[in-house]
Amino acid sequence: MINPELKQAIFNRRMLICVFTGFSSGLPLYVIIQLLQVWLRENNASLAEIGLFALVGMPYTLKFLWAPLMDRYTPPLLGRRRGWLLPMQLASLLLIGCLGMLDPGLSLVTVAYMTLALAFFSASQDVVLDAFRREILPDSELGLGNTIHVQAYRIAGLVPGSLALILADFMSWSLVFWIVAAFMLPGVAMTLWVKEPPRVEGTPATLHSAIVEPFKEFFTRKNLSAALLILAFMFFYKVGDSMATALSSVFYLDLGFTKTEIGVVAKNAGLWPMIIGGLLGGIWMIKLGINRALWIFGVVQLLSILGFAVLAEVGADLWMLAAVIAFEYLGVGLGTAAFVAFIARETDKRYAATQFALLTALTALPRTFANAVTGVIVEYSGWTNFFLLCALIAVPGMLLLFKVAPWNERL
């Protein structure tokens, strides 16, 4: 028999909402980091150019700059959270569809500008979704709620990273991009369906307080050194994983796999390990606590990076590809779930949009800057040495756990 309290924490409306927030959040990002690189590669873009395209992800890093506006101001329709969310989702849908109508060979700069706009609206959507999720989830459900969000986030990646690649073998890229764009509609439906969360007492009443108070509260909650250690941990915990998967689709193509093989095997092989492992990990976090989950899942995440190095040595073997990808989806999915739950725990509900944006922006820094040079590193070192380097870079984040999330500290 399932404990009644555990059952209530798992089977409730809030967990269903987290499915929709994760899917809507993940789809635009995976269009940028997965679908675009294959599309550009087929249009004769170099590895260096594709790697530099990671710089269009700057809005994910800078979103904390405009997040205070979303904490302070309420649009005229739908409320403070949903009123911002709906236009961001509709703009992302239109931009994804319109991207596929361009010719990268003739207008690479235009593609870059449109991708930058997509990143801006997608990052803005994330600001609102993160705040919305923080406001509707009680602290006891942060682990599982964020696990479900992360798993739905990664499932969304199967649309641009799997379905779109299969369809691209049989139809035009312009049609493929519009099909992918249509998958934003469930998120739009969720925004129209859910209720606006009540305002938390003490939320900012002026723009000045919306900008200043979130930073003041975070840096004075304990002390400055503790705050800086948390920020350092948030930067380093995912940097190795982020670099290792930055050019994953190009890596599979270079090994000799076809687009259909990548779509069917490389993506779907990780689906069930990701869903089952992620959900079990979220339930485990209810009992285990976020701190210990960060340790255990972080080790699995680091080992999954080494799987890519093994695959680089083995070559185009479908069974090895399936095994490596399954383990990667399991490890990274678990690590991300615990990491996002930790970020949520470190935010104050009064300033949820701004603080969540600031903290998650740090996790986007590696994806934006480190990923921009991954193509150059691979061209000089080769794939195997590149993945070994990524595993080494992941170690400092694990060491910081001794300070920011001690094993025996149960919160």
Tab-separated table of C-alpha atoms in Angstrom:
chain	number	residue	atom	x	y	z
A	1	MET	CA	0.000	0.000	0.000
A	2	ILE	CA	1.190	3.511	-0.835
A	3	ASN	CA	1.407	5.852	2.132
A	4	PRO	CA	-1.620	8.250	1.955
A	5	GLU	CA	0.626	11.311	2.236
A	6	LEU	CA	2.912	9.987	-0.509
A	7	LYS	CA	-0.101	9.157	-2.679
A	8	GLN	CA	-1.451	12.680	-2.249
A	9	ALA	CA	1.946	14.139	-3.167
A	10	ILE	CA	2.088	12.078	-6.372
A	11	PHE	CA	-1.475	12.044	-7.688
A	12	ASN	CA	-2.754	15.601	-7.739
A	13	ARG	CA	-3.600	18.340	-10.204
A	14	ARG	CA	-0.339	20.190	-9.569
A	15	MET	CA	1.701	17.274	-10.931
A	16	LEU	CA	-0.389	17.259	-14.127
A	17	ILE	CA	0.267	20.980	-14.564
A	18	CYS	CA	4.026	20.279	-14.228
A	19	VAL	CA	3.769	17.953	-17.250
A	20	PHE	CA	2.498	20.828	-19.391
A	21	THR	CA	4.955	23.409	-18.005
A	22	GLY	CA	7.881	21.091	-18.764
A	23	PHE	CA	6.784	20.274	-22.310
A	24	SER	CA	6.076	23.904	-23.189
A	25	SER	CA	9.406	25.005	-21.726
A	26	GLY	CA	11.535	22.332	-23.386
A	27	LEU	CA	10.249	22.432	-26.959
A	28	PRO	CA	11.695	25.818	-28.083
A	29	LEU	CA	15.060	25.154	-26.442
A	30	TYR	CA	15.462	21.774	-28.151
A	31	VAL	CA	14.566	23.379	-31.476
A	32	ILE	CA	17.532	25.715	-30.914
A	33	ILE	CA	20.078	23.217	-29.595
A	34	GLN	CA	19.125	20.086	-31.589
A	35	LEU	CA	16.978	20.647	-34.669
A	36	LEU	CA	18.817	23.761	-35.871
A	37	GLN	CA	22.232	22.108	-35.817
A	38	VAL	CA	21.102	19.262	-38.111
A	39	TRP	CA	19.293	21.723	-40.395
A	40	LEU	CA	22.394	23.951	-40.581
A	41	ARG	CA	24.716	20.971	-41.110
A	42	GLU	CA	22.621	19.818	-44.071
A	43	ASN	CA	23.006	23.308	-45.496
A	44	ASN	CA	26.828	23.025	-45.356
A	45	ALA	CA	27.461	25.018	-42.170
A	46	SER	CA	30.814	24.186	-40.527
A	47	LEU	CA	31.201	22.745	-37.029
A	48	ALA	CA	32.656	26.046	-35.842
A	49	GLU	CA	29.656	27.987	-37.214
A	50	ILE	CA	27.210	25.574	-35.589
A	51	GLY	CA	29.088	25.808	-32.296
A	52	LEU	CA	29.057	29.612	-32.418
A	53	PHE	CA	25.293	29.469	-32.941
A	54	ALA	CA	25.103	28.639	-29.216
A	55	LEU	CA	25.638	32.372	-28.614
A	56	VAL	CA	22.045	33.038	-29.703
A	57	GLY	CA	21.127	31.418	-26.393
A	58	MET	CA	22.209	34.581	-24.551
A	59	PRO	CA	18.610	35.400	-23.493
A	60	TYR	CA	18.629	32.267	-21.319
A	61	THR	CA	21.601	33.766	-19.498
A	62	LEU	CA	20.315	37.353	-19.314
A	63	LYS	CA	16.650	36.674	-18.541
A	64	PHE	CA	17.078	37.879	-14.957
A	65	LEU	CA	17.435	41.415	-16.374
A	66	TRP	CA	13.768	41.631	-17.388
A	67	ALA	CA	12.354	39.102	-14.881
A	68	PRO	CA	11.614	41.912	-12.329
A	69	LEU	CA	9.131	43.383	-14.817
A	70	MET	CA	7.222	40.093	-14.677
A	71	ASP	CA	7.242	40.120	-10.877
A	72	ARG	CA	6.095	43.735	-10.677
A	73	TYR	CA	3.592	44.283	-13.516
A	74	THR	CA	0.362	42.470	-14.307
A	75	PRO	CA	-0.889	42.391	-17.934
A	76	PRO	CA	-4.525	43.481	-18.448
A	77	LEU	CA	-5.734	39.936	-19.217
A	78	LEU	CA	-5.374	36.561	-17.443
A	79	GLY	CA	-3.386	37.793	-14.412
A	80	ARG	CA	0.249	38.307	-13.398
A	81	ARG	CA	1.584	34.904	-14.497
A	82	ARG	CA	-0.766	33.726	-17.255
A	83	GLY	CA	-0.986	37.225	-18.745
A	84	TRP	CA	2.751	37.130	-19.509
A	85	LEU	CA	2.809	33.446	-20.413
A	86	LEU	CA	0.312	33.379	-23.289
A	87	PRO	CA	2.002	35.950	-25.596
A	88	MET	CA	5.416	34.320	-25.021
A	89	GLN	CA	4.052	30.944	-26.087
A	90	LEU	CA	2.279	32.284	-29.182
A	91	ALA	CA	5.394	34.207	-30.286
A	92	SER	CA	7.547	31.062	-29.862
A	93	LEU	CA	5.084	29.043	-31.945
A	94	LEU	CA	5.164	31.530	-34.826
A	95	LEU	CA	8.956	31.905	-34.794
A	96	ILE	CA	9.568	28.140	-34.883
A	97	GLY	CA	7.289	27.809	-37.906
A	98	CYS	CA	8.781	30.782	-39.745
A	99	LEU	CA	12.380	29.608	-39.209
A	100	GLY	CA	11.877	26.643	-41.501
A	101	MET	CA	10.829	28.945	-44.334
A	102	LEU	CA	14.331	30.453	-44.512
A	103	ASP	CA	17.339	29.215	-46.496
A	104	PRO	CA	20.378	29.092	-44.173
A	105	GLY	CA	22.705	29.001	-47.162
A	106	LEU	CA	21.478	32.400	-48.329
A	107	SER	CA	20.455	34.115	-45.088
A	108	LEU	CA	22.436	32.714	-42.149
A	109	VAL	CA	22.381	36.125	-40.423
A	110	THR	CA	18.573	36.262	-40.675
A	111	VAL	CA	18.394	32.755	-39.209
A	112	ALA	CA	20.601	33.927	-36.334
A	113	TYR	CA	18.369	36.951	-35.604
A	114	MET	CA	15.179	34.887	-35.695
A	115	THR	CA	16.741	32.237	-33.474
A	116	LEU	CA	17.802	34.981	-31.066
A	117	ALA	CA	14.189	36.224	-30.964
A	118	LEU	CA	12.962	32.680	-30.341
A	119	ALA	CA	15.462	32.332	-27.478
A	120	PHE	CA	14.201	35.624	-25.991
A	121	PHE	CA	10.535	34.602	-25.981
A	122	SER	CA	11.368	31.059	-24.854
A	123	ALA	CA	13.542	32.344	-21.986
A	124	SER	CA	10.779	34.789	-20.992
A	125	GLN	CA	8.294	31.907	-20.972
A	126	ASP	CA	10.686	30.016	-18.668
A	127	VAL	CA	10.781	32.967	-16.253
A	128	VAL	CA	7.014	32.851	-15.863
A	129	LEU	CA	6.709	29.046	-15.808
A	130	ASP	CA	9.395	28.707	-13.119
A	131	ALA	CA	7.700	31.328	-10.936
A	132	PHE	CA	4.275	29.777	-11.548
A	133	ARG	CA	5.542	26.327	-10.561
A	134	ARG	CA	7.255	27.674	-7.436
A	135	GLU	CA	4.012	29.349	-6.364
A	136	ILE	CA	1.698	26.348	-6.826
A	137	LEU	CA	3.987	23.647	-5.347
A	138	PRO	CA	4.351	23.284	-1.577
A	139	ASP	CA	7.925	22.711	-0.402
A	140	SER	CA	7.271	18.989	0.174
A	141	GLU	CA	6.390	18.566	-3.528
A	142	LEU	CA	9.294	20.545	-5.007
A	143	GLY	CA	11.339	17.408	-5.680
A	144	LEU	CA	8.660	15.409	-7.469
A	145	GLY	CA	7.042	18.416	-9.168
A	146	ASN	CA	10.325	19.546	-10.650
A	147	THR	CA	11.198	15.967	-11.607
A	148	ILE	CA	7.972	15.710	-13.604
A	149	HIS	CA	8.683	19.133	-15.133
A	150	VAL	CA	12.189	18.047	-16.157
A	151	GLN	CA	11.030	14.719	-17.607
A	152	ALA	CA	8.313	16.451	-19.651
A	153	TYR	CA	10.955	19.017	-20.657
A	154	ARG	CA	13.164	16.262	-22.017
A	155	ILE	CA	10.259	14.402	-23.629
A	156	ALA	CA	9.589	17.629	-25.545
A	157	GLY	CA	13.092	17.214	-26.988
A	158	LEU	CA	11.912	14.092	-28.820
A	159	VAL	CA	9.795	16.283	-31.105
A	160	PRO	CA	12.599	18.406	-32.665
A	161	GLY	CA	15.291	15.804	-31.935
A	162	SER	CA	13.520	12.667	-33.133
A	163	LEU	CA	10.168	13.139	-34.878
A	164	ALA	CA	11.409	16.122	-36.888
A	165	LEU	CA	14.514	14.251	-38.107
A	166	ILE	CA	12.426	11.299	-39.270
A	167	LEU	CA	9.942	13.587	-41.036
A	168	ALA	CA	12.812	15.515	-42.685
A	169	ASP	CA	13.701	12.387	-44.664
A	170	PHE	CA	10.261	12.456	-46.304
A	171	MET	CA	9.112	16.090	-46.489
A	172	SER	CA	10.388	19.652	-46.767
A	173	TRP	CA	12.085	21.383	-43.841
A	174	SER	CA	9.506	24.207	-43.941
A	175	LEU	CA	6.662	21.760	-43.266
A	176	VAL	CA	8.697	19.975	-40.581
A	177	PHE	CA	9.233	23.236	-38.679
A	178	TRP	CA	5.498	24.065	-38.726
A	179	ILE	CA	4.656	20.578	-37.433
A	180	VAL	CA	7.135	21.088	-34.589
A	181	ALA	CA	5.653	24.536	-33.896
A	182	ALA	CA	2.177	23.010	-33.506
A	183	PHE	CA	3.425	21.130	-30.438
A	184	MET	CA	3.396	24.461	-28.578
A	185	LEU	CA	-0.432	24.307	-28.593
A	186	PRO	CA	-0.752	22.022	-25.508
A	187	GLY	CA	1.137	24.659	-23.506
A	188	VAL	CA	-1.199	27.362	-24.792
A	189	ALA	CA	-4.182	25.219	-23.747
A	190	MET	CA	-2.666	24.758	-20.275
A	191	THR	CA	-2.272	28.525	-19.865
A	192	LEU	CA	-5.930	29.075	-20.698
A	193	TRP	CA	-7.086	26.187	-18.480
A	194	VAL	CA	-5.232	26.683	-15.183
A	195	LYS	CA	-6.156	29.149	-12.465
A	196	GLU	CA	-3.971	32.128	-11.674
A	197	PRO	CA	-2.105	31.499	-8.374
A	198	PRO	CA	-2.892	33.959	-5.563
A	199	ARG	CA	-0.389	36.726	-4.931
A	200	VAL	CA	1.985	36.039	-2.043
A	201	GLU	CA	1.996	38.653	0.699
A	202	GLY	CA	5.023	40.924	0.416
A	203	THR	CA	5.362	40.775	-3.372
A	204	PRO	CA	7.033	43.884	-4.890
A	205	ALA	CA	4.843	46.987	-4.997
A	206	THR	CA	7.288	49.099	-7.027
A	207	LEU	CA	9.745	48.411	-9.851
A	208	HIS	CA	12.607	49.476	-7.588
A	209	SER	CA	11.690	46.866	-4.980
A	210	ALA	CA	11.171	44.250	-7.710
A	211	ILE	CA	14.766	44.823	-8.846
A	212	VAL	CA	16.548	45.353	-5.515
A	213	GLU	CA	14.748	43.148	-2.971
A	214	PRO	CA	15.273	39.749	-4.674
A	215	PHE	CA	19.053	40.277	-4.761
A	216	LYS	CA	19.149	41.717	-1.235
A	217	GLU	CA	17.134	38.836	0.194
A	218	PHE	CA	19.280	36.164	-1.500
A	219	PHE	CA	22.657	37.608	-0.493
A	220	THR	CA	21.615	38.396	3.109
A	221	ARG	CA	19.623	35.204	3.806
A	222	LYS	CA	22.707	33.545	5.300
A	223	ASN	CA	25.897	35.401	4.419
A	224	LEU	CA	27.781	36.540	1.331
A	225	SER	CA	30.201	33.596	1.193
A	226	ALA	CA	27.356	31.064	1.419
A	227	ALA	CA	25.494	32.851	-1.397
A	228	LEU	CA	28.606	32.863	-3.607
A	229	LEU	CA	29.188	29.148	-3.010
A	230	ILE	CA	25.611	28.408	-4.089
A	231	LEU	CA	26.108	30.456	-7.253
A	232	ALA	CA	29.392	28.663	-8.021
A	233	PHE	CA	27.714	25.289	-7.553
A	234	MET	CA	24.880	26.228	-9.901
A	235	PHE	CA	27.417	27.161	-12.569
A	236	PHE	CA	29.604	24.047	-12.318
A	237	TYR	CA	27.136	21.228	-11.534
A	238	LYS	CA	25.823	20.927	-15.109
A	239	VAL	CA	28.683	22.391	-17.166
A	240	GLY	CA	30.272	19.041	-18.120
A	241	ASP	CA	26.964	17.505	-19.113
A	242	SER	CA	25.951	20.616	-21.054
A	243	MET	CA	29.164	20.577	-23.101
A	244	ALA	CA	28.992	16.812	-23.721
A	245	THR	CA	25.520	17.022	-25.275
A	246	ALA	CA	25.976	20.346	-27.104
A	247	LEU	CA	26.846	18.721	-30.430
A	248	SER	CA	25.272	15.312	-29.846
A	249	SER	CA	23.320	15.201	-33.110
A	250	VAL	CA	26.411	16.209	-35.114
A	251	PHE	CA	28.426	13.593	-33.176
A	252	TYR	CA	25.994	10.858	-34.256
A	253	LEU	CA	26.098	12.040	-37.874
A	254	ASP	CA	29.907	12.065	-37.870
A	255	LEU	CA	29.987	8.505	-36.534
A	256	GLY	CA	28.042	7.429	-39.615
A	257	PHE	CA	24.456	7.098	-38.360
A	258	THR	CA	21.625	8.205	-40.658
A	259	LYS	CA	19.071	10.826	-39.613
A	260	THR	CA	16.407	8.132	-39.285
A	261	GLU	CA	18.670	6.024	-37.059
A	262	ILE	CA	19.351	9.070	-34.915
A	263	GLY	CA	15.639	9.847	-34.732
A	264	VAL	CA	14.531	6.305	-33.898
A	265	VAL	CA	17.425	4.887	-31.849
A	266	ALA	CA	19.398	7.793	-30.423
A	267	LYS	CA	16.340	9.611	-29.114
A	268	ASN	CA	13.738	6.946	-28.322
A	269	ALA	CA	16.234	4.586	-26.644
A	270	GLY	CA	16.323	7.025	-23.752
A	271	LEU	CA	12.579	7.611	-23.475
A	272	TRP	CA	11.583	4.889	-21.033
A	273	PRO	CA	14.751	5.016	-18.885
A	274	MET	CA	14.225	8.766	-18.679
A	275	ILE	CA	10.552	8.588	-17.703
A	276	ILE	CA	10.763	5.623	-15.306
A	277	GLY	CA	14.074	6.637	-13.745
A	278	GLY	CA	13.063	10.273	-13.466
A	279	LEU	CA	9.707	9.572	-11.823
A	280	LEU	CA	11.216	7.042	-9.418
A	281	GLY	CA	13.926	9.578	-8.646
A	282	GLY	CA	11.304	12.217	-7.889
A	283	ILE	CA	9.459	9.860	-5.550
A	284	TRP	CA	12.802	8.930	-4.021
A	285	MET	CA	13.500	12.624	-3.374
A	286	ILE	CA	10.372	12.825	-1.205
A	287	LYS	CA	11.941	10.255	1.146
A	288	LEU	CA	15.636	10.882	0.531
A	289	GLY	CA	15.753	14.666	0.403
A	290	ILE	CA	17.135	16.983	-2.259
A	291	ASN	CA	20.701	17.042	-0.878
A	292	ARG	CA	21.332	13.306	-1.079
A	293	ALA	CA	19.629	13.143	-4.466
A	294	LEU	CA	22.126	15.716	-5.775
A	295	TRP	CA	24.996	13.451	-4.688
A	296	ILE	CA	23.642	10.171	-6.067
A	297	PHE	CA	22.184	11.538	-9.277
A	298	GLY	CA	25.263	13.700	-9.850
A	299	VAL	CA	27.531	10.636	-9.869
A	300	VAL	CA	25.272	8.895	-12.396
A	301	GLN	CA	25.255	12.066	-14.501
A	302	LEU	CA	29.069	12.210	-14.536
A	303	LEU	CA	29.382	8.534	-15.516
A	304	SER	CA	26.920	9.046	-18.371
A	305	ILE	CA	29.342	11.543	-19.947
A	306	LEU	CA	31.995	8.826	-20.125
A	307	GLY	CA	29.543	6.701	-22.114
A	308	PHE	CA	29.939	9.095	-25.041
A	309	ALA	CA	33.710	8.567	-24.981
A	310	VAL	CA	33.130	4.807	-25.203
A	311	LEU	CA	30.747	5.279	-28.136
A	312	ALA	CA	33.309	7.475	-29.913
A	313	GLU	CA	35.797	4.596	-29.742
A	314	VAL	CA	33.323	1.851	-30.723
A	315	GLY	CA	31.871	3.743	-33.699
A	316	ALA	CA	28.544	3.306	-35.504
A	317	ASP	CA	27.115	0.423	-33.493
A	318	LEU	CA	23.333	0.756	-33.011
A	319	TRP	CA	23.193	-1.336	-29.826
A	320	MET	CA	26.007	0.636	-28.219
A	321	LEU	CA	24.326	3.866	-29.297
A	322	ALA	CA	21.059	2.759	-27.660
A	323	ALA	CA	22.826	1.751	-24.414
A	324	VAL	CA	24.834	4.974	-24.148
A	325	ILE	CA	21.844	7.193	-24.878
A	326	ALA	CA	19.596	5.286	-22.439
A	327	PHE	CA	22.139	5.737	-19.649
A	328	GLU	CA	22.689	9.399	-20.570
A	329	TYR	CA	18.962	10.170	-20.470
A	330	LEU	CA	18.637	8.376	-17.143
A	331	GLY	CA	21.646	10.058	-15.517
A	332	VAL	CA	21.156	13.554	-16.834
A	333	GLY	CA	17.405	13.413	-16.251
A	334	LEU	CA	17.920	12.466	-12.618
A	335	GLY	CA	20.675	15.044	-12.089
A	336	THR	CA	18.635	17.820	-13.661
A	337	ALA	CA	15.545	16.969	-11.602
A	338	ALA	CA	17.427	17.220	-8.312
A	339	PHE	CA	19.239	20.338	-9.508
A	340	VAL	CA	16.043	22.191	-10.466
A	341	ALA	CA	14.443	21.184	-7.153
A	342	PHE	CA	17.495	22.635	-5.359
A	343	ILE	CA	17.154	25.894	-7.304
A	344	ALA	CA	13.454	26.111	-6.431
A	345	ARG	CA	14.252	25.556	-2.756
A	346	GLU	CA	16.710	28.456	-2.813
A	347	THR	CA	14.083	30.950	-4.049
A	348	ASP	CA	11.680	33.109	-2.049
A	349	LYS	CA	8.082	32.944	-3.274
A	350	ARG	CA	7.769	36.742	-3.030
A	351	TYR	CA	10.414	37.166	-5.739
A	352	ALA	CA	10.016	33.842	-7.536
A	353	ALA	CA	10.354	35.119	-11.118
A	354	THR	CA	13.466	37.231	-10.524
A	355	GLN	CA	15.359	34.846	-8.230
A	356	PHE	CA	14.525	31.761	-10.296
A	357	ALA	CA	15.615	33.620	-13.442
A	358	LEU	CA	18.870	34.728	-11.829
A	359	LEU	CA	19.741	31.238	-10.606
A	360	THR	CA	18.745	29.383	-13.768
A	361	ALA	CA	20.601	31.984	-15.830
A	362	LEU	CA	23.802	30.735	-14.210
A	363	THR	CA	23.034	27.229	-15.449
A	364	ALA	CA	22.637	28.648	-18.977
A	365	LEU	CA	26.075	30.277	-18.904
A	366	PRO	CA	27.917	27.014	-19.714
A	367	ARG	CA	25.443	26.235	-22.502
A	368	THR	CA	25.943	29.694	-23.995
A	369	PHE	CA	29.693	30.250	-23.671
A	370	ALA	CA	31.326	26.839	-23.132
A	371	ASN	CA	29.143	25.262	-25.808
A	372	ALA	CA	30.144	27.989	-28.269
A	373	VAL	CA	33.689	26.588	-28.389
A	374	THR	CA	32.800	22.888	-28.361
A	375	GLY	CA	33.050	22.669	-32.148
A	376	VAL	CA	36.532	24.153	-32.085
A	377	ILE	CA	37.626	21.772	-29.284
A	378	VAL	CA	36.334	18.728	-31.176
A	379	GLU	CA	38.098	19.776	-34.398
A	380	TYR	CA	41.425	19.969	-32.540
A	381	SER	CA	41.100	17.103	-30.016
A	382	GLY	CA	38.693	14.585	-31.545
A	383	TRP	CA	35.479	13.272	-30.021
A	384	THR	CA	36.974	10.871	-27.451
A	385	ASN	CA	39.288	13.413	-25.811
A	386	PHE	CA	36.497	15.978	-25.893
A	387	PHE	CA	34.166	13.770	-23.837
A	388	LEU	CA	36.937	12.909	-21.364
A	389	LEU	CA	37.496	16.639	-20.908
A	390	CYS	CA	33.767	17.141	-20.281
A	391	ALA	CA	33.832	14.479	-17.539
A	392	LEU	CA	36.804	16.211	-15.896
A	393	ILE	CA	35.035	19.574	-16.008
A	394	ALA	CA	32.058	18.036	-14.152
A	395	VAL	CA	34.156	17.209	-11.055
A	396	PRO	CA	34.274	20.706	-9.411
A	397	GLY	CA	30.465	20.826	-9.249
A	398	MET	CA	30.418	17.547	-7.339
A	399	LEU	CA	33.074	18.777	-4.896
A	400	LEU	CA	31.017	21.881	-4.086
A	401	LEU	CA	28.267	19.616	-2.736
A	402	PHE	CA	30.322	19.271	0.450
A	403	LYS	CA	29.514	22.934	1.166
A	404	VAL	CA	26.131	23.674	-0.395
A	405	ALA	CA	24.291	20.345	0.064
A	406	PRO	CA	25.957	18.175	2.736
A	407	TRP	CA	24.907	14.532	2.651
A	408	ASN	CA	23.653	14.456	6.258
A	409	GLU	CA	21.787	17.767	6.150
A	410	ARG	CA	18.071	17.019	5.764
A	411	LEU	CA	15.962	20.095	4.982
